[in-house]
């Protein structure tokens, strides 16, 4: 007695799963933003190439380590995690620290990672180094201040000049 089973559907499902996994991996690997995921104990489980470039660590150097190592103030990292755990997600500006010790501002969005049963299994942060944005903002403020100072000086000079002309 021979039994034949059509495994076409099983193969199609396996192919679809493989393609979905490759797509997800490609999103993480090719993102211009830093993507860092941690488990329930805040140990790093994902660290994409953008995070490697920004922080100066390789993925191998950080996997399994506490994410606090990436914050200028580790307590700030704990507060961000607690807020995301309570609220479900949070977007906030933080100060991070590169491998070389340099501190830099970043805008981070942290959200809960959940399993199929809806249980929280960790957190994921997507963030961007905003150093250049901050510098541009500081330059804009300085330019506005200098412009206002120039207008004030011109008004004073005009007032003094008109005062001299009417005195003569």
Short mmCIF file of N, CA and C in Angstrom, two decimals:
data_model
loop_
_atom_site.label_atom_id
_atom_site.label_comp_id
_atom_site.label_asym_id
_atom_site.label_seq_id
_atom_site.Cartn_x
_atom_site.Cartn_y
_atom_site.Cartn_z
N UNK A 1 0.84 -1.17 0.00
CA UNK A 1 0.00 0.00 0.00
C UNK A 1 0.89 1.24 0.00
N UNK A 2 0.65 2.12 -0.93
CA UNK A 2 1.40 3.37 -1.03
C UNK A 2 0.53 4.54 -0.60
N UNK A 3 1.13 5.47 0.14
CA UNK A 3 0.41 6.66 0.58
C UNK A 3 1.16 7.88 0.04
N UNK A 4 0.44 8.69 -0.70
CA UNK A 4 1.02 9.92 -1.22
C UNK A 4 0.38 11.09 -0.49
N UNK A 5 1.22 12.03 -0.13
CA UNK A 5 0.70 13.21 0.53
C UNK A 5 1.14 14.43 -0.26
N UNK A 6 0.22 15.31 -0.52
CA UNK A 6 0.55 16.54 -1.25
C UNK A 6 1.15 17.53 -0.25
N UNK A 7 2.42 17.82 -0.43
CA UNK A 7 3.10 18.74 0.50
C UNK A 7 3.30 20.11 -0.13
N UNK A 8 2.56 20.36 -1.19
CA UNK A 8 2.68 21.65 -1.88
C UNK A 8 2.39 22.81 -0.94
N UNK A 9 1.30 22.71 -0.17
CA UNK A 9 0.93 23.80 0.75
C UNK A 9 1.99 24.01 1.82
N UNK A 10 2.53 22.92 2.34
CA UNK A 10 3.57 23.01 3.35
C UNK A 10 4.78 23.72 2.79
N UNK A 11 5.20 23.37 1.59
CA UNK A 11 6.35 24.02 0.94
C UNK A 11 6.07 25.51 0.69
N UNK A 12 4.85 25.83 0.28
CA UNK A 12 4.49 27.23 0.05
C UNK A 12 4.53 28.02 1.35
N UNK A 13 4.05 27.43 2.42
CA UNK A 13 4.07 28.10 3.72
C UNK A 13 5.51 28.31 4.19
N UNK A 14 6.35 27.30 4.02
CA UNK A 14 7.76 27.43 4.39
C UNK A 14 8.44 28.52 3.58
N UNK A 15 8.13 28.58 2.28
CA UNK A 15 8.71 29.61 1.40
C UNK A 15 8.24 31.00 1.83
N UNK A 16 6.96 31.14 2.14
CA UNK A 16 6.42 32.44 2.58
C UNK A 16 7.06 32.87 3.89
N UNK A 17 7.23 31.93 4.82
CA UNK A 17 7.87 32.25 6.09
C UNK A 17 9.31 32.69 5.88
N UNK A 18 10.03 31.98 5.04
CA UNK A 18 11.42 32.32 4.74
C UNK A 18 11.53 33.71 4.12
N UNK A 19 10.64 34.01 3.19
CA UNK A 19 10.65 35.33 2.55
C UNK A 19 10.33 36.43 3.56
N UNK A 20 9.38 36.19 4.47
CA UNK A 20 9.03 37.18 5.50
C UNK A 20 10.22 37.42 6.43
N UNK A 21 10.91 36.35 6.80
CA UNK A 21 12.08 36.49 7.67
C UNK A 21 13.19 37.27 6.96
N UNK A 22 13.42 36.99 5.69
CA UNK A 22 14.44 37.71 4.93
C UNK A 22 14.08 39.19 4.79
N UNK A 23 12.80 39.47 4.56
CA UNK A 23 12.34 40.84 4.43
C UNK A 23 12.57 41.61 5.74
N UNK A 24 12.18 40.99 6.86
CA UNK A 24 12.36 41.63 8.17
C UNK A 24 13.84 41.88 8.45
N UNK A 25 14.68 40.89 8.17
CA UNK A 25 16.12 41.05 8.38
C UNK A 25 16.67 42.17 7.51
N UNK A 26 16.18 42.28 6.29
CA UNK A 26 16.63 43.34 5.38
C UNK A 26 16.22 44.72 5.90
N UNK A 27 15.02 44.83 6.44
CA UNK A 27 14.58 46.11 7.03
C UNK A 27 15.51 46.56 8.14
N UNK A 28 15.86 45.63 9.02
CA UNK A 28 16.73 45.94 10.16
C UNK A 28 18.13 46.28 9.68
N UNK A 29 18.67 45.47 8.79
CA UNK A 29 20.04 45.65 8.32
C UNK A 29 20.22 46.93 7.51
N UNK A 30 19.22 47.32 6.74
CA UNK A 30 19.36 48.45 5.82
C UNK A 30 18.78 49.76 6.34
N UNK A 31 18.25 49.74 7.54
CA UNK A 31 17.69 50.96 8.11
C UNK A 31 18.79 52.00 8.33
N UNK A 32 18.49 53.23 8.02
CA UNK A 32 19.43 54.33 8.30
C UNK A 32 19.39 54.70 9.78
N UNK A 33 18.30 54.33 10.45
CA UNK A 33 18.16 54.58 11.88
C UNK A 33 18.74 53.42 12.67
N UNK A 34 19.17 53.72 13.88
CA UNK A 34 19.68 52.67 14.78
C UNK A 34 18.49 51.86 15.27
N UNK A 35 18.62 50.54 15.23
CA UNK A 35 17.60 49.65 15.77
C UNK A 35 18.29 48.76 16.79
N UNK A 36 17.81 48.87 18.03
CA UNK A 36 18.39 48.09 19.13
C UNK A 36 17.24 47.44 19.88
N UNK A 37 17.33 46.13 20.05
CA UNK A 37 16.31 45.40 20.81
C UNK A 37 16.96 44.79 22.04
N UNK A 38 16.18 44.74 23.11
CA UNK A 38 16.67 44.16 24.37
C UNK A 38 15.64 43.15 24.89
N UNK A 39 16.11 42.22 25.70
CA UNK A 39 15.21 41.26 26.33
C UNK A 39 14.64 41.85 27.62
N UNK A 40 13.93 41.05 28.39
CA UNK A 40 13.30 41.52 29.63
C UNK A 40 14.31 42.04 30.66
N UNK A 41 15.53 41.52 30.61
CA UNK A 41 16.58 41.97 31.55
C UNK A 41 17.39 43.13 31.00
N UNK A 42 16.93 43.70 29.87
CA UNK A 42 17.56 44.84 29.21
C UNK A 42 18.92 44.49 28.60
N UNK A 43 19.12 43.21 28.28
CA UNK A 43 20.33 42.77 27.58
C UNK A 43 20.09 42.93 26.07
N UNK A 44 21.09 43.44 25.39
CA UNK A 44 20.95 43.70 23.95
C UNK A 44 20.87 42.38 23.19
N UNK A 45 19.83 42.26 22.33
CA UNK A 45 19.66 41.07 21.50
C UNK A 45 19.69 41.39 20.01
N UNK A 46 19.59 42.67 19.67
CA UNK A 46 19.70 43.10 18.27
C UNK A 46 20.39 44.45 18.24
N UNK A 47 21.29 44.62 17.28
CA UNK A 47 22.09 45.85 17.16
C UNK A 47 22.44 45.97 15.69
N UNK A 48 21.70 46.81 14.96
CA UNK A 48 21.86 46.83 13.51
C UNK A 48 23.10 47.62 13.06
N UNK A 49 23.44 47.55 11.77
CA UNK A 49 24.63 48.26 11.26
C UNK A 49 24.63 49.77 11.53
N UNK A 50 23.46 50.41 11.47
CA UNK A 50 23.40 51.85 11.77
C UNK A 50 23.82 52.11 13.22
N UNK A 51 23.43 51.21 14.13
CA UNK A 51 23.85 51.34 15.53
C UNK A 51 25.35 51.12 15.65
N UNK A 52 25.88 50.16 14.91
CA UNK A 52 27.33 49.92 14.93
C UNK A 52 28.08 51.17 14.48
N UNK A 53 27.63 51.78 13.37
CA UNK A 53 28.31 52.97 12.85
C UNK A 53 28.21 54.14 13.83
N UNK A 54 27.06 54.32 14.44
CA UNK A 54 26.84 55.47 15.32
C UNK A 54 27.57 55.32 16.65
N UNK A 55 27.48 54.16 17.25
CA UNK A 55 28.09 53.96 18.57
C UNK A 55 29.55 53.55 18.51
N UNK A 56 29.98 52.95 17.40
CA UNK A 56 31.37 52.52 17.29
C UNK A 56 31.63 51.12 17.83
N UNK A 57 30.61 50.44 18.29
CA UNK A 57 30.73 49.05 18.75
C UNK A 57 30.32 48.11 17.63
N UNK A 58 30.89 46.92 17.62
CA UNK A 58 30.38 45.90 16.71
C UNK A 58 29.23 45.19 17.42
N UNK A 59 28.41 44.54 16.64
CA UNK A 59 27.29 43.78 17.19
C UNK A 59 27.80 42.75 18.20
N UNK A 60 28.89 42.09 17.87
CA UNK A 60 29.48 41.07 18.74
C UNK A 60 29.86 41.65 20.11
N UNK A 61 30.33 42.91 20.11
CA UNK A 61 30.76 43.53 21.37
C UNK A 61 29.61 43.84 22.33
N UNK A 62 28.40 44.03 21.78
CA UNK A 62 27.30 44.48 22.64
C UNK A 62 26.24 43.42 22.92
N UNK A 63 26.13 42.42 22.08
CA UNK A 63 25.10 41.39 22.29
C UNK A 63 25.28 40.76 23.68
N UNK A 64 24.18 40.72 24.43
CA UNK A 64 24.21 40.15 25.77
C UNK A 64 24.54 41.14 26.88
N UNK A 65 24.99 42.34 26.50
CA UNK A 65 25.34 43.35 27.52
C UNK A 65 24.14 44.23 27.82
N UNK A 66 24.14 44.85 29.00
CA UNK A 66 23.05 45.73 29.41
C UNK A 66 23.04 46.98 28.54
N UNK A 67 21.87 47.36 28.08
CA UNK A 67 21.72 48.51 27.19
C UNK A 67 22.15 49.82 27.85
N UNK A 68 22.22 49.84 29.18
CA UNK A 68 22.64 51.05 29.89
C UNK A 68 24.01 51.53 29.45
N UNK A 69 24.84 50.61 28.93
CA UNK A 69 26.18 50.98 28.48
C UNK A 69 26.14 52.02 27.35
N UNK A 70 25.01 52.16 26.68
CA UNK A 70 24.89 53.07 25.55
C UNK A 70 24.40 54.46 25.94
N UNK A 71 23.99 54.62 27.19
CA UNK A 71 23.49 55.91 27.67
C UNK A 71 24.60 56.69 28.36
N UNK A 72 24.56 58.02 28.21
CA UNK A 72 25.51 58.87 28.94
C UNK A 72 25.24 58.73 30.44
N UNK A 73 23.97 58.62 30.80
CA UNK A 73 23.56 58.39 32.19
C UNK A 73 22.73 57.11 32.22
N UNK A 74 23.29 56.02 32.72
CA UNK A 74 22.55 54.75 32.73
C UNK A 74 21.18 54.83 33.39
N UNK A 75 21.01 55.71 34.38
CA UNK A 75 19.72 55.85 35.04
C UNK A 75 18.66 56.38 34.07
N UNK A 76 19.09 57.21 33.10
CA UNK A 76 18.17 57.73 32.10
C UNK A 76 17.61 56.57 31.26
N UNK A 77 18.48 55.62 30.93
CA UNK A 77 18.04 54.46 30.17
C UNK A 77 17.01 53.64 30.92
N UNK A 78 17.20 53.49 32.21
CA UNK A 78 16.24 52.76 33.04
C UNK A 78 14.89 53.46 33.06
N UNK A 79 14.90 54.79 33.15
CA UNK A 79 13.66 55.56 33.16
C UNK A 79 12.92 55.43 31.83
N UNK A 80 13.66 55.45 30.72
CA UNK A 80 13.05 55.30 29.40
C UNK A 80 12.39 53.93 29.30
N UNK A 81 13.08 52.88 29.74
CA UNK A 81 12.52 51.52 29.70
C UNK A 81 11.27 51.41 30.56
N UNK A 82 11.31 51.98 31.76
CA UNK A 82 10.15 51.92 32.65
C UNK A 82 8.95 52.63 32.03
N UNK A 83 9.19 53.79 31.43
CA UNK A 83 8.10 54.54 30.80
C UNK A 83 7.50 53.75 29.64
N UNK A 84 8.34 53.14 28.83
CA UNK A 84 7.84 52.35 27.69
C UNK A 84 7.08 51.12 28.18
N UNK A 85 7.53 50.55 29.28
CA UNK A 85 6.84 49.37 29.84
C UNK A 85 5.43 49.77 30.31
N UNK A 86 5.31 50.93 30.93
CA UNK A 86 4.02 51.39 31.46
C UNK A 86 3.12 51.91 30.34
N UNK A 87 3.68 52.74 29.46
CA UNK A 87 2.88 53.39 28.42
C UNK A 87 2.73 52.56 27.15
N UNK A 88 3.59 51.59 26.96
CA UNK A 88 3.57 50.80 25.73
C UNK A 88 4.60 51.27 24.73
N UNK A 89 4.83 52.59 24.71
CA UNK A 89 5.84 53.18 23.84
C UNK A 89 6.12 54.61 24.31
N UNK A 90 7.27 55.11 23.91
CA UNK A 90 7.65 56.48 24.27
C UNK A 90 8.64 57.00 23.23
N UNK A 91 8.54 58.27 22.91
CA UNK A 91 9.53 58.93 22.05
C UNK A 91 10.10 60.08 22.87
N UNK A 92 11.44 60.09 22.96
CA UNK A 92 12.09 61.06 23.85
C UNK A 92 13.50 61.34 23.37
N UNK A 93 13.99 62.52 23.70
CA UNK A 93 15.38 62.86 23.41
C UNK A 93 16.24 62.37 24.57
N UNK A 94 17.33 61.69 24.25
CA UNK A 94 18.24 61.15 25.28
C UNK A 94 19.68 61.51 24.92
N UNK A 95 20.57 61.30 25.87
CA UNK A 95 22.00 61.48 25.64
C UNK A 95 22.65 60.11 25.67
N UNK A 96 23.30 59.76 24.57
CA UNK A 96 23.99 58.48 24.46
C UNK A 96 25.49 58.67 24.54
N UNK A 97 26.21 57.54 24.70
CA UNK A 97 27.67 57.58 24.76
C UNK A 97 28.24 56.58 23.76
N UNK A 98 29.15 57.08 22.91
CA UNK A 98 29.82 56.23 21.93
C UNK A 98 30.92 55.41 22.62
N UNK A 99 31.44 54.44 21.91
CA UNK A 99 32.52 53.61 22.43
C UNK A 99 33.72 54.46 22.84
N UNK A 100 33.99 55.54 22.07
CA UNK A 100 35.13 56.41 22.37
C UNK A 100 34.86 57.39 23.51
N UNK A 101 33.68 57.30 24.12
CA UNK A 101 33.34 58.17 25.26
C UNK A 101 32.58 59.42 24.88
N UNK A 102 32.53 59.75 23.61
CA UNK A 102 31.82 60.95 23.17
C UNK A 102 30.32 60.82 23.46
N UNK A 103 29.74 61.89 23.99
CA UNK A 103 28.32 61.94 24.30
C UNK A 103 27.61 62.66 23.16
N UNK A 104 26.43 62.15 22.78
CA UNK A 104 25.69 62.77 21.68
C UNK A 104 24.19 62.66 21.93
N UNK A 105 23.43 63.63 21.39
CA UNK A 105 21.97 63.59 21.56
C UNK A 105 21.34 62.66 20.52
N UNK A 106 20.27 61.99 20.94
CA UNK A 106 19.55 61.11 20.02
C UNK A 106 18.06 61.21 20.31
N UNK A 107 17.27 61.06 19.28
CA UNK A 107 15.83 60.97 19.43
C UNK A 107 15.50 59.49 19.33
N UNK A 108 14.89 58.94 20.37
CA UNK A 108 14.62 57.50 20.40
C UNK A 108 13.13 57.24 20.61
N UNK A 109 12.63 56.26 19.87
CA UNK A 109 11.27 55.75 20.07
C UNK A 109 11.40 54.33 20.57
N UNK A 110 10.91 54.09 21.77
CA UNK A 110 11.01 52.77 22.39
C UNK A 110 9.61 52.19 22.49
N UNK A 111 9.48 50.92 22.11
CA UNK A 111 8.19 50.24 22.22
C UNK A 111 8.40 48.82 22.71
N UNK A 112 7.33 48.26 23.20
CA UNK A 112 7.37 46.91 23.74
C UNK A 112 7.46 45.88 22.60
N UNK A 113 8.21 44.82 22.86
CA UNK A 113 8.22 43.65 21.98
C UNK A 113 7.36 42.60 22.66
N UNK A 114 6.42 42.03 21.90
CA UNK A 114 5.53 41.03 22.47
C UNK A 114 5.58 39.75 21.66
N UNK A 115 5.34 38.63 22.33
CA UNK A 115 5.28 37.35 21.64
C UNK A 115 3.86 37.13 21.10
N UNK A 116 3.63 35.97 20.49
CA UNK A 116 2.33 35.68 19.88
C UNK A 116 1.21 35.68 20.91
N UNK A 117 1.52 35.41 22.17
CA UNK A 117 0.51 35.40 23.22
C UNK A 117 0.25 36.80 23.78
N UNK A 118 0.97 37.81 23.28
CA UNK A 118 0.78 39.18 23.74
C UNK A 118 1.58 39.53 24.98
N UNK A 119 2.48 38.65 25.40
CA UNK A 119 3.30 38.90 26.57
C UNK A 119 4.52 39.72 26.18
N UNK A 120 4.89 40.68 27.04
CA UNK A 120 6.07 41.51 26.77
C UNK A 120 7.32 40.64 26.92
N UNK A 121 8.14 40.62 25.87
CA UNK A 121 9.37 39.83 25.91
C UNK A 121 10.62 40.70 25.83
N UNK A 122 10.42 42.02 25.70
CA UNK A 122 11.54 42.93 25.63
C UNK A 122 11.11 44.29 25.12
N UNK A 123 12.08 45.07 24.70
CA UNK A 123 11.83 46.41 24.17
C UNK A 123 12.64 46.60 22.91
N UNK A 124 12.14 47.46 22.03
CA UNK A 124 12.88 47.81 20.83
C UNK A 124 12.96 49.32 20.72
N UNK A 125 14.16 49.81 20.45
CA UNK A 125 14.36 51.23 20.26
C UNK A 125 14.81 51.52 18.84
N UNK A 126 14.19 52.52 18.25
CA UNK A 126 14.61 53.02 16.94
C UNK A 126 15.04 54.45 17.20
N UNK A 127 16.28 54.76 16.87
CA UNK A 127 16.75 56.10 17.21
C UNK A 127 17.67 56.67 16.14
N UNK A 128 17.86 57.97 16.27
CA UNK A 128 18.69 58.70 15.30
C UNK A 128 19.55 59.70 16.04
N UNK A 129 20.82 59.76 15.65
CA UNK A 129 21.76 60.76 16.18
C UNK A 129 21.29 62.12 15.66
N UNK A 130 21.00 63.05 16.58
CA UNK A 130 20.51 64.37 16.17
C UNK A 130 21.54 65.47 16.42
N UNK A 131 22.81 65.09 16.46
CA UNK A 131 23.88 66.07 16.69
C UNK A 131 23.83 67.19 15.66
N UNK A 132 23.76 66.85 14.38
CA UNK A 132 23.76 67.88 13.32
C UNK A 132 22.51 68.75 13.42
N UNK A 133 21.38 68.15 13.73
CA UNK A 133 20.14 68.91 13.88
C UNK A 133 20.26 69.91 15.02
N UNK A 134 20.84 69.48 16.14
CA UNK A 134 21.05 70.36 17.29
C UNK A 134 22.01 71.50 16.94
N UNK A 135 23.08 71.17 16.23
CA UNK A 135 24.05 72.20 15.84
C UNK A 135 23.41 73.22 14.90
N UNK A 136 22.59 72.76 13.97
CA UNK A 136 21.90 73.67 13.05
C UNK A 136 20.93 74.57 13.81
N UNK A 137 20.26 74.02 14.80
CA UNK A 137 19.33 74.81 15.62
C UNK A 137 20.09 75.86 16.42
N UNK A 138 21.22 75.47 17.00
CA UNK A 138 22.03 76.42 17.76
C UNK A 138 22.54 77.54 16.85
N UNK A 139 22.94 77.19 15.64
CA UNK A 139 23.41 78.20 14.67
C UNK A 139 22.28 79.15 14.29
N UNK A 140 21.07 78.60 14.10
CA UNK A 140 19.92 79.44 13.76
C UNK A 140 19.62 80.41 14.90
N UNK A 141 19.67 79.94 16.13
CA UNK A 141 19.41 80.81 17.29
C UNK A 141 20.47 81.90 17.38
N UNK A 142 21.75 81.52 17.19
CA UNK A 142 22.84 82.53 17.21
C UNK A 142 22.64 83.57 16.12
N UNK A 143 22.26 83.12 14.94
CA UNK A 143 22.04 84.04 13.82
C UNK A 143 20.90 85.00 14.14
N UNK A 144 19.82 84.48 14.71
CA UNK A 144 18.69 85.34 15.09
C UNK A 144 19.10 86.34 16.16
N UNK A 145 19.91 85.90 17.12
CA UNK A 145 20.37 86.80 18.18
C UNK A 145 21.25 87.90 17.60
N UNK A 146 22.16 87.53 16.70
CA UNK A 146 23.03 88.54 16.08
C UNK A 146 22.22 89.50 15.22
N UNK A 147 21.22 88.99 14.53
CA UNK A 147 20.36 89.84 13.71
C UNK A 147 19.60 90.84 14.58
N UNK A 148 19.07 90.34 15.70
CA UNK A 148 18.35 91.24 16.62
C UNK A 148 19.29 92.28 17.20
N UNK A 149 20.51 91.87 17.55
CA UNK A 149 21.51 92.79 18.07
C UNK A 149 21.86 93.85 17.01
N UNK A 150 21.97 93.42 15.76
CA UNK A 150 22.26 94.36 14.67
C UNK A 150 21.13 95.37 14.49
N UNK A 151 19.89 94.88 14.55
CA UNK A 151 18.74 95.80 14.43
C UNK A 151 18.72 96.80 15.58
N UNK A 152 19.04 96.31 16.79
CA UNK A 152 19.05 97.19 17.96
C UNK A 152 20.16 98.24 17.80
N UNK A 153 21.33 97.82 17.36
CA UNK A 153 22.44 98.77 17.17
C UNK A 153 22.10 99.79 16.10
N UNK A 154 21.46 99.34 15.03
CA UNK A 154 21.06 100.27 13.96
C UNK A 154 20.03 101.28 14.47
N UNK A 155 19.08 100.79 15.30
CA UNK A 155 18.06 101.70 15.84
C UNK A 155 18.70 102.72 16.77
N UNK A 156 19.65 102.28 17.59
CA UNK A 156 20.34 103.21 18.49
C UNK A 156 21.14 104.24 17.71
N UNK A 157 21.87 103.76 16.69
CA UNK A 157 22.67 104.67 15.88
C UNK A 157 21.77 105.67 15.17
N UNK A 158 20.65 105.22 14.66
CA UNK A 158 19.71 106.10 13.97
C UNK A 158 19.15 107.14 14.94
N UNK A 159 18.83 106.69 16.14
CA UNK A 159 18.29 107.60 17.15
C UNK A 159 19.33 108.65 17.54
N UNK A 160 20.59 108.23 17.75
CA UNK A 160 21.64 109.17 18.11
C UNK A 160 21.91 110.13 16.97
N UNK A 161 21.90 109.63 15.75
CA UNK A 161 22.16 110.48 14.58
C UNK A 161 21.05 111.51 14.43
N UNK A 162 19.81 111.09 14.59
CA UNK A 162 18.70 112.04 14.43
C UNK A 162 18.70 113.05 15.57
N UNK A 163 19.16 112.63 16.75
CA UNK A 163 19.25 113.56 17.88
C UNK A 163 20.29 114.63 17.62
N UNK A 164 21.41 114.28 16.97
CA UNK A 164 22.45 115.25 16.66
C UNK A 164 21.99 116.21 15.57
N UNK A 165 21.29 115.68 14.59
CA UNK A 165 20.83 116.53 13.48
C UNK A 165 19.84 117.58 13.98
N UNK A 166 18.97 117.24 14.90
CA UNK A 166 17.96 118.20 15.37
C UNK A 166 18.60 119.21 16.35
N UNK A 167 19.75 118.87 16.93
CA UNK A 167 20.42 119.78 17.84
C UNK A 167 21.13 120.90 17.06
N UNK A 168 21.44 120.63 15.79
CA UNK A 168 22.18 121.63 15.01
C UNK A 168 21.28 122.57 14.36
#
